[in-house]
Short mmCIF file of C-alpha atoms in Angstrom, two decimals:
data_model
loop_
_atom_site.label_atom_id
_atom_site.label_comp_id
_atom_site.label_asym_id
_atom_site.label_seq_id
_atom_site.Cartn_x
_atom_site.Cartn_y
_atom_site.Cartn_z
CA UNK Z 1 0.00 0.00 0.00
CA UNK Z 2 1.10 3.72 -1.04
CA UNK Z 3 2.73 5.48 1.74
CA UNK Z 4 0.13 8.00 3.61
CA UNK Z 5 0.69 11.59 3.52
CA UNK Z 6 -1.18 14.15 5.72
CA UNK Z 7 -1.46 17.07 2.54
CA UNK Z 8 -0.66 16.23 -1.55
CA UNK Z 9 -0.79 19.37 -2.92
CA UNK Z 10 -1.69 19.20 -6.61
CA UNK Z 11 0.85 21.91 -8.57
CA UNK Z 12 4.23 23.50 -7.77
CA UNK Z 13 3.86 26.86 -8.83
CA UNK Z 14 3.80 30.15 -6.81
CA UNK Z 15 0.35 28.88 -5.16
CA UNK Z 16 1.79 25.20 -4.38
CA UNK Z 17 4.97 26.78 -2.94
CA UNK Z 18 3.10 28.80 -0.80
CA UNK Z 19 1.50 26.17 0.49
CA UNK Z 20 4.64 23.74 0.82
CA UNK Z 21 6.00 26.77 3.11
CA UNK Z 22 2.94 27.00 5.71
CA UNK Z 23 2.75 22.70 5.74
CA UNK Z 24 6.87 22.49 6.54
CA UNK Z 25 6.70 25.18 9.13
CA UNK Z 26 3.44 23.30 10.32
CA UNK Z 27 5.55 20.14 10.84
CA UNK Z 28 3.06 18.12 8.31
CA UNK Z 29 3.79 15.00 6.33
CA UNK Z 30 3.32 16.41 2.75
CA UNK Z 31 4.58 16.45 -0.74
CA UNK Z 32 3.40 18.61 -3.97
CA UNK Z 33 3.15 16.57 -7.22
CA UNK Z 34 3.97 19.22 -10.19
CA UNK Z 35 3.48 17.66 -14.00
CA UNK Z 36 6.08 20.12 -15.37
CA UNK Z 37 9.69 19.73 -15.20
CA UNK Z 38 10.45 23.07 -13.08
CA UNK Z 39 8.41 24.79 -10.43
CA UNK Z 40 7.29 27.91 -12.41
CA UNK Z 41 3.50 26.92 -12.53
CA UNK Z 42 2.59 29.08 -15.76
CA UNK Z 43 4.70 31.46 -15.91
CA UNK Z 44 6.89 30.10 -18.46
CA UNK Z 45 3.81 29.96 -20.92
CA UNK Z 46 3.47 33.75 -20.71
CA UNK Z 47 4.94 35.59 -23.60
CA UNK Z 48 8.39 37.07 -23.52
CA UNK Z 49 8.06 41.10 -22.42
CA UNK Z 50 5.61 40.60 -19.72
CA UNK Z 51 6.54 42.01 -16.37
CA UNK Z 52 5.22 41.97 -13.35
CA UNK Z 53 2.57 45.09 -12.84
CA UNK Z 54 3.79 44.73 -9.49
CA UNK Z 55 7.20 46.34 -7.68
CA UNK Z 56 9.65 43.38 -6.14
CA UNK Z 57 8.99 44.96 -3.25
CA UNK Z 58 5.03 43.49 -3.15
CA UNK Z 59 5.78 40.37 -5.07
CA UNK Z 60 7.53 37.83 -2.41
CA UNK Z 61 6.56 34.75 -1.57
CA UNK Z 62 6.59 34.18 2.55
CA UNK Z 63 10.23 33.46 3.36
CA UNK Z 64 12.36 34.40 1.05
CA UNK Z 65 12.19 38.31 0.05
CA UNK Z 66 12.09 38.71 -4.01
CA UNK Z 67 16.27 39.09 -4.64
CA UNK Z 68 16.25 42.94 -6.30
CA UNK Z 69 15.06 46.40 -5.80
CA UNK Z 70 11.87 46.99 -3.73
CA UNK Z 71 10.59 49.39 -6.72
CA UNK Z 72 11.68 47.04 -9.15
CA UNK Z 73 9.54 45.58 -11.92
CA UNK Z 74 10.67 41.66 -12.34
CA UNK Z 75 10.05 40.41 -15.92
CA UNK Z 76 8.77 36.79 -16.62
CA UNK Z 77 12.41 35.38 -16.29
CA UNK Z 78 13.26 36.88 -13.35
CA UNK Z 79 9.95 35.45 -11.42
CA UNK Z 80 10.56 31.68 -13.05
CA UNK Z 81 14.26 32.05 -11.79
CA UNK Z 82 12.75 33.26 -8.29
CA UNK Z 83 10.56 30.15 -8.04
CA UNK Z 84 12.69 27.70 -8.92
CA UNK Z 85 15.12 29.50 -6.29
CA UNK Z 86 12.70 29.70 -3.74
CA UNK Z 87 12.16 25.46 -3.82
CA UNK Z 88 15.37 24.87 -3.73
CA UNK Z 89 15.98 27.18 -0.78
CA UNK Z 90 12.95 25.64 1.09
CA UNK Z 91 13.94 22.16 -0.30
CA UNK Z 92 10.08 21.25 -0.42
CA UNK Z 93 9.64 17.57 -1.46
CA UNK Z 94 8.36 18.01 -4.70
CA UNK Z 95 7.82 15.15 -7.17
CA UNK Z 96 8.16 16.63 -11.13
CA UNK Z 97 6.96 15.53 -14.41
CA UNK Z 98 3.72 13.69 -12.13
CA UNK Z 99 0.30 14.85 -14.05
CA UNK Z 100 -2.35 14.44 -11.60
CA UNK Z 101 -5.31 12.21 -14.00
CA UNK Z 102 -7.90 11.87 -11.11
CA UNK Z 103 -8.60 11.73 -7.83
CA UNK Z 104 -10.97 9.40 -5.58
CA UNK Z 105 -12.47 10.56 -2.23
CA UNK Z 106 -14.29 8.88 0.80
CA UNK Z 107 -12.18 9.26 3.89
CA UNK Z 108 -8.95 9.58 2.69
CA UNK Z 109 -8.33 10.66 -0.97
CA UNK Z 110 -6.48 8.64 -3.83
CA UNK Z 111 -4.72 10.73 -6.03
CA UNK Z 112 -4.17 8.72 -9.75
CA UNK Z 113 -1.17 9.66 -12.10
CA UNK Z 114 -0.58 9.65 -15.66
CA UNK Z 115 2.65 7.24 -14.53
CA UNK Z 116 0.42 4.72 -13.06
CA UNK Z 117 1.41 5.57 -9.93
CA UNK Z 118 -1.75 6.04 -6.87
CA UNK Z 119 -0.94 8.44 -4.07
CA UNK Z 120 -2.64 8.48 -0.98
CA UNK Z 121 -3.41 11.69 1.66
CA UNK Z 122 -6.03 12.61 4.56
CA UNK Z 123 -6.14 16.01 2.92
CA UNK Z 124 -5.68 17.38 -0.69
CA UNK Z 125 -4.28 21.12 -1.23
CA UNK Z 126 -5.35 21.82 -5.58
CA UNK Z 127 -3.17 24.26 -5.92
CA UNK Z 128 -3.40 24.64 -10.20
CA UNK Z 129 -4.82 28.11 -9.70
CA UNK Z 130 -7.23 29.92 -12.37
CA UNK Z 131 -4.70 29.98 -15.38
CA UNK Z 132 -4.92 26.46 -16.25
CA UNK Z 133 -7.74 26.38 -19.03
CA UNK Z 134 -7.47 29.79 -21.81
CA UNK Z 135 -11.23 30.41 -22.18
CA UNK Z 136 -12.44 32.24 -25.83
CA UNK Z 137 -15.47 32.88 -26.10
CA UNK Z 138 -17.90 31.22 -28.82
CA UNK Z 139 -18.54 33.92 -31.42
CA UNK Z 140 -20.57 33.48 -34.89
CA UNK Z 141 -18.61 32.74 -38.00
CA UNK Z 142 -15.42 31.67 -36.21
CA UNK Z 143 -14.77 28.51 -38.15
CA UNK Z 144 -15.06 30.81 -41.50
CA UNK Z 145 -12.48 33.23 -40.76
CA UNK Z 146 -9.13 31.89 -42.41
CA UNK Z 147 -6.98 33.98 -40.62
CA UNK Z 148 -4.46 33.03 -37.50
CA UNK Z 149 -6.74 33.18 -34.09
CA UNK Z 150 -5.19 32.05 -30.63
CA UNK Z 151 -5.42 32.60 -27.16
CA UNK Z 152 -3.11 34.89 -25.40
CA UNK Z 153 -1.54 32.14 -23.42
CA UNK Z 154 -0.28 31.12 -26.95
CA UNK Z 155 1.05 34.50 -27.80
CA UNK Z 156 5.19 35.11 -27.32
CA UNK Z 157 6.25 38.03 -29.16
CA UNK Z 158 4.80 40.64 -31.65
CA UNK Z 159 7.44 39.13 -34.61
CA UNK Z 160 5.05 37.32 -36.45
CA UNK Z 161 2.67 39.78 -37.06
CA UNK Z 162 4.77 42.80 -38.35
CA UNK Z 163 3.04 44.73 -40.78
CA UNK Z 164 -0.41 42.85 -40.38
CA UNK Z 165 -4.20 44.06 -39.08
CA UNK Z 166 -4.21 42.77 -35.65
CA UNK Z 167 -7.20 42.71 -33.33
CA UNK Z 168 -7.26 42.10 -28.93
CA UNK Z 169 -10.09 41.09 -27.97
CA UNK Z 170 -9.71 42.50 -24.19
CA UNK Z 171 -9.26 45.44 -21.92
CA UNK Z 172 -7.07 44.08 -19.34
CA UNK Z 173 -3.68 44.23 -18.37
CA UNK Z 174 -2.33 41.52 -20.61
CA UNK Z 175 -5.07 42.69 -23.90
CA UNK Z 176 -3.18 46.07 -23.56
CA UNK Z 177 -0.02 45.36 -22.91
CA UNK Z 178 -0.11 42.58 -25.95
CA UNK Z 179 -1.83 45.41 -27.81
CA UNK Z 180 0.78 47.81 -27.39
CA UNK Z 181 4.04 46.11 -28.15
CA UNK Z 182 2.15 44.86 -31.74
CA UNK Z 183 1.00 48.20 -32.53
CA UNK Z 184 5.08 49.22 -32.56
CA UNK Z 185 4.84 46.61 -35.70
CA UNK Z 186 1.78 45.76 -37.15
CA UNK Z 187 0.31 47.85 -39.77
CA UNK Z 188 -3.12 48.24 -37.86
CA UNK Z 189 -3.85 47.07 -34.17
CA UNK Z 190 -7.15 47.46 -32.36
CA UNK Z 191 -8.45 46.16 -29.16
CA UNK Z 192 -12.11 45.06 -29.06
CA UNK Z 193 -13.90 46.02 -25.96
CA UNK Z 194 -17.30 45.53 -24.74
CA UNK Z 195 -16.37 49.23 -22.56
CA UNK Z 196 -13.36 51.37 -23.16
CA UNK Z 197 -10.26 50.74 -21.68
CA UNK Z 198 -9.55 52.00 -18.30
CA UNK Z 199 -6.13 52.98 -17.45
CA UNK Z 200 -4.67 53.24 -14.08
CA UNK Z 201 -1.66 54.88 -13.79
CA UNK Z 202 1.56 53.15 -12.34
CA UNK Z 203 2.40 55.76 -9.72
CA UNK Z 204 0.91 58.26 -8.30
CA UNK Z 205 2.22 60.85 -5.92
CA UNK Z 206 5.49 59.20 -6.54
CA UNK Z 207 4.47 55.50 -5.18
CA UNK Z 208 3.49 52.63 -7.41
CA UNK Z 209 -0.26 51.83 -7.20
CA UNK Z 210 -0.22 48.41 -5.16
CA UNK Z 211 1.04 51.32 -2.33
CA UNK Z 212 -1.74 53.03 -2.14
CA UNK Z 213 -4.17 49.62 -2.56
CA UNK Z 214 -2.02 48.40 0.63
CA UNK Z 215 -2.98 51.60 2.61
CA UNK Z 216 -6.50 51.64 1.82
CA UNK Z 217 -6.62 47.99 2.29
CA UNK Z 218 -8.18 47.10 -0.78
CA UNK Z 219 -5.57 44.92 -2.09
CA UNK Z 220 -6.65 42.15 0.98
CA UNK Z 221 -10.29 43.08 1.50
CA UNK Z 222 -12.00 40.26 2.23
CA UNK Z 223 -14.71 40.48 -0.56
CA UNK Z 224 -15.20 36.48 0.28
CA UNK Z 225 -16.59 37.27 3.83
CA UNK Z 226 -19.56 39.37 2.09
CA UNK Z 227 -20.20 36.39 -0.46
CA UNK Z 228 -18.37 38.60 -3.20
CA UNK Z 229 -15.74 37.18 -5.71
CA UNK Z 230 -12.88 40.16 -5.85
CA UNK Z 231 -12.41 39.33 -9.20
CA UNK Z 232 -9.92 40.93 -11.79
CA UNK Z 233 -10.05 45.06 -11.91
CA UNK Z 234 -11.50 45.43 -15.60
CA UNK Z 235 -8.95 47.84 -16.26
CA UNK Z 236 -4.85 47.74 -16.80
CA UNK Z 237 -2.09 48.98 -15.31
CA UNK Z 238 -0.15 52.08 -18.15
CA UNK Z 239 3.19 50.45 -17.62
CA UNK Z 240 4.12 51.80 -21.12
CA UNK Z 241 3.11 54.93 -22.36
CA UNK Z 242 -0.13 53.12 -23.28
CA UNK Z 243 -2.62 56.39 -22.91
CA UNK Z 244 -0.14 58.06 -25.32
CA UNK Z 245 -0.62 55.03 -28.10
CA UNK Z 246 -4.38 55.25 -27.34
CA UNK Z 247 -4.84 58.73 -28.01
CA UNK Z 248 -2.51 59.24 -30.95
CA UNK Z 249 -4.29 56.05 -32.25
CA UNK Z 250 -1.44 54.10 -32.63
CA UNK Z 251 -3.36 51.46 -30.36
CA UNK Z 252 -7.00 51.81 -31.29
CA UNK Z 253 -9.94 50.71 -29.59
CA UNK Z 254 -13.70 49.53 -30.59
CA UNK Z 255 -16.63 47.97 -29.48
CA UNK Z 256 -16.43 44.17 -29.37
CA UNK Z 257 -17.49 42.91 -33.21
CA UNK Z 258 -20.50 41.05 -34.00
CA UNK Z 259 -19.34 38.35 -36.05
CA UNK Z 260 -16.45 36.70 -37.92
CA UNK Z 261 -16.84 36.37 -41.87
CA UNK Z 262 -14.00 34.53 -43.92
CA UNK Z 263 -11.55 37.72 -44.43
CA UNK Z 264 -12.02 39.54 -41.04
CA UNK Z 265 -14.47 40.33 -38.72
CA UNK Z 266 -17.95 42.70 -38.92
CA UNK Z 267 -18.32 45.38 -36.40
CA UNK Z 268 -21.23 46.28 -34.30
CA UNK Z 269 -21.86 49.24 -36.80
CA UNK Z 270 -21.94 46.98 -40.05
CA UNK Z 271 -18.37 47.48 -41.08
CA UNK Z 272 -16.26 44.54 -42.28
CA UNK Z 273 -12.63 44.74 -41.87
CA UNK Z 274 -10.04 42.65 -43.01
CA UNK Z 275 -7.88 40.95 -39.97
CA UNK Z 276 -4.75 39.09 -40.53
CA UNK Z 277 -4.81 37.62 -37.03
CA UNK Z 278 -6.89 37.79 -33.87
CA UNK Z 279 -5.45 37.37 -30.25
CA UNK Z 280 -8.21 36.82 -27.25
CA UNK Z 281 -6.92 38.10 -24.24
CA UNK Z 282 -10.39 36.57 -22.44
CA UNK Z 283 -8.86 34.88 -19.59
CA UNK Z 284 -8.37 31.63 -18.32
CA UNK Z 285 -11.29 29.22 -16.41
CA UNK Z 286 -10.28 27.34 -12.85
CA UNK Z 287 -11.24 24.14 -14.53
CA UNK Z 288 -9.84 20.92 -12.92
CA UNK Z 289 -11.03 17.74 -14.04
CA UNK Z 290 -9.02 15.49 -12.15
CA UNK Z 291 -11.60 16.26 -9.81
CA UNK Z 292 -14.11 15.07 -11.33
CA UNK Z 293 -14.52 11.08 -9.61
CA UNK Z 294 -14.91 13.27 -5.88
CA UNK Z 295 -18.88 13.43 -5.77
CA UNK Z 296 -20.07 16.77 -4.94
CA UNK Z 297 -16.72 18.83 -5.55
CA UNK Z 298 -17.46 20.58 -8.93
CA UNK Z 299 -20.15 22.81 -9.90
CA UNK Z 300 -22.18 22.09 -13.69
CA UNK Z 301 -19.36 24.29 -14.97
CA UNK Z 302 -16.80 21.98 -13.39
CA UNK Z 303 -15.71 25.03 -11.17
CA UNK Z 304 -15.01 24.00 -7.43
CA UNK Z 305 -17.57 24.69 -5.22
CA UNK Z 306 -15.82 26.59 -2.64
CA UNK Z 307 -15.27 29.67 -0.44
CA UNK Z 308 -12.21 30.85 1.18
CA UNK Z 309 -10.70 28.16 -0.70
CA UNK Z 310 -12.22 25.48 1.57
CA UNK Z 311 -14.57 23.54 -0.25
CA UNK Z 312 -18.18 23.76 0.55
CA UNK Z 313 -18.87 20.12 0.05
CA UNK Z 314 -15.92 17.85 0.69
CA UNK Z 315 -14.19 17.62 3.59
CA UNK Z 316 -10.09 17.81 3.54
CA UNK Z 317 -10.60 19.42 0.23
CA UNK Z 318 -9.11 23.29 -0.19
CA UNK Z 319 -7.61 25.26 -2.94
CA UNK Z 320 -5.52 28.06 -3.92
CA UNK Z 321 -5.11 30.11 -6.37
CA UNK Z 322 -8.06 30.80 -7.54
CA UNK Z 323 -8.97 34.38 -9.02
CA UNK Z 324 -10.43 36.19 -6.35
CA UNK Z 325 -10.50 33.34 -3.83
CA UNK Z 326 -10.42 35.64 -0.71
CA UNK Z 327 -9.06 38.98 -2.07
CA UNK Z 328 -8.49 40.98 -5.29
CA UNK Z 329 -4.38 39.84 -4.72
CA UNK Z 330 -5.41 35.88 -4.23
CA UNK Z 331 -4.33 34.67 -7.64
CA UNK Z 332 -0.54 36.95 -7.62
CA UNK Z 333 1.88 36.16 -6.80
CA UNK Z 334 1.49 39.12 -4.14
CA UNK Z 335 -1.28 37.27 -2.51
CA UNK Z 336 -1.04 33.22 -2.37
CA UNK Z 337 1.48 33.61 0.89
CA UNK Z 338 -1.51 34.97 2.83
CA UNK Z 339 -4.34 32.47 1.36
CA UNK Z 340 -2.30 29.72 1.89
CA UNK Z 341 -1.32 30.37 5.29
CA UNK Z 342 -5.43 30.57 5.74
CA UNK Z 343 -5.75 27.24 4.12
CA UNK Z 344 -3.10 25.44 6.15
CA UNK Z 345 -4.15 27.23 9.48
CA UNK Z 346 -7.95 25.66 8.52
CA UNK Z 347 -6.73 22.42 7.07
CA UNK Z 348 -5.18 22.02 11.10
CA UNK Z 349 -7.90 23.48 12.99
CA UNK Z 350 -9.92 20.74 10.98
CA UNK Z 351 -8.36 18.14 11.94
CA UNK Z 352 -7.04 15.28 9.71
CA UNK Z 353 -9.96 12.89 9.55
#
């Protein structure tokens, strides 16, 4: 028989690290099974320029203080070498390349491999966030359009699509910021929007943003308490001059288009326009079907049912992660340290079945 663990935490990325630090300095019998080769959860899919929109200074995991200036912006290489540096400094026992297929739940749950290989715990920590599933949204006349479409999560640099008509569908951070760097290339780039673009500015008064949101305490409200998902802000971060580009029309902006036709795409007005490619920066879905042999655990969506990140209906079942779990910060890397220190600190006061 498999040996028996007291937490498996499913993922070794900034959530799943955050967790193996409150489980070690709880003294629990755990390990974290991570199907990739590293522990950089996604943020080796992202493309190449992204950086984090926040300062080094708000973007540390618990123990181990992000290694450069506090108003420092890390790009995506600097956070996957932070991660990686941050297991091997807590020298978590993580077991790589294990995909998680399924999971089986009574008293104690069975956790089934793509290896073959069944592992056995009293409590299970999913810690595969909200950025494992791109979402795009069904839209008439897709299948005609013989252009390039993709997800953001696909997207790497604005190379390919030099002197083409480009269209973001999005107004977040990662819509604009995509948006931008193309329009420095492409012949025509637009983001489609179903409301303008609202840009926040990086600093103000001389302090970056995620300052002021820690003063006024919105960063950590607990919008979870009140029955409220925090949610993403709707808006993005001008990291890059990006009010300039919208204004000069460099970057342009329109309402969300009605349909797709084989050359380009028809706007809510009428107007067809020719498209070369089409990125949808629509966000990502916290589906996880691994869960899917626990009874009760997923909604008809095949969301968790959960609040807090403790699940509603299963015991010894808890999460992190997950966009706006228990605060506008819960899926950063900003604010897993303080969810999963929540999680573990419930997962105890729970008991261990």
């Amino acid at each position: 028989m498999s040996e028996l663990y007291d937490v498996i935490v499913v993922g070794a990325g900034q959530s799943g690290l955050a967790a193996g630090y409150h489980l070690k300095k709880n003294g629990l019998k755990f390990i974290i099974l991570e199907a990739n080769s590293e522990p950089s959860g996604s943020w080796s899919q992202y493309y190449d320029n992204l950086r984090l929109f926040s300062p080094a200074g708000y973007s540390s995991l618990p123990g181990m203080p992000f290694p450069m200036k506090s108003d420092a912006y890390p790009t995506r290489d600097e956070v996957i070498t932070y991660l990686k540096s941050y297991a091997e400094h807590h020298r978590f026992p993580i077991r790589f390349n294990v995909r998680v297929e399924g999971v089986e739940g009574d008293d104690l749950f069975n956790i089934y491999t793509s290896g073959g290989e069944v592992y056995r715990a009293k409590n299970l920590i999913c810690a595969t966030g909200s950025f494992n599933r791109p979402f795009v949204p069904g839209l008439e006349g897709s299948k005609l359009f013989k252009g390039n479409m993709i997800h953001s999560s696909e997207y790497r640099n604005p190379d390919s699509y030099r002197n083409q008509r480009v269209i973001v569908v999005g107004r977040g951070n990662s819509a604009v910021q995509i948006g931008a760097e193309i329009s420095e290339v492409a012949a025509v780039t637009t983001l489609a929007v179903l409301k303008p673009v609202q840009l926040v500015p990086q600093r103000l008064l001389g302090k970056d943003v995620h300052f002021w949101m820690t003063i006024i305490g919105y960063d950590s409200f607990p919008f979870w308490r009140f029955g409220v998902n925090a949610g993403s802000p709707g808006g993005a971060i001008d990291v890059g001059g990006f009010k300039k580009m919208l204004k000069s029309g460099q970057l342009q902006q329109k309402n969300m288009f009605k349909r797709f036709y084989s050359e380009g795409v028809i706007w809510s007005d009428g107007t067809k326009e020719q498209i070369d490619s089409i990125i949808f920066a629509t966000g990502f879905r916290p589906i996880m079907p691994y869960l899917h042999g626990v009874e009760g655990a997923l909604d008809e969506r095949g969301y968790p049912i959960q609040k807090g990140g403790l699940s509603s209906t299963v015991p010894g079942l808890y999460y992190l992660g997950l966009s706006g779990q228990r605060s506008f910060a819960s899926a950063t890397i900003r604010g897993v340290g303080s969810d999963a220190k929540y999680v573990v600190k419930q997962l105890k006061r729970r008991g261990f079945g």
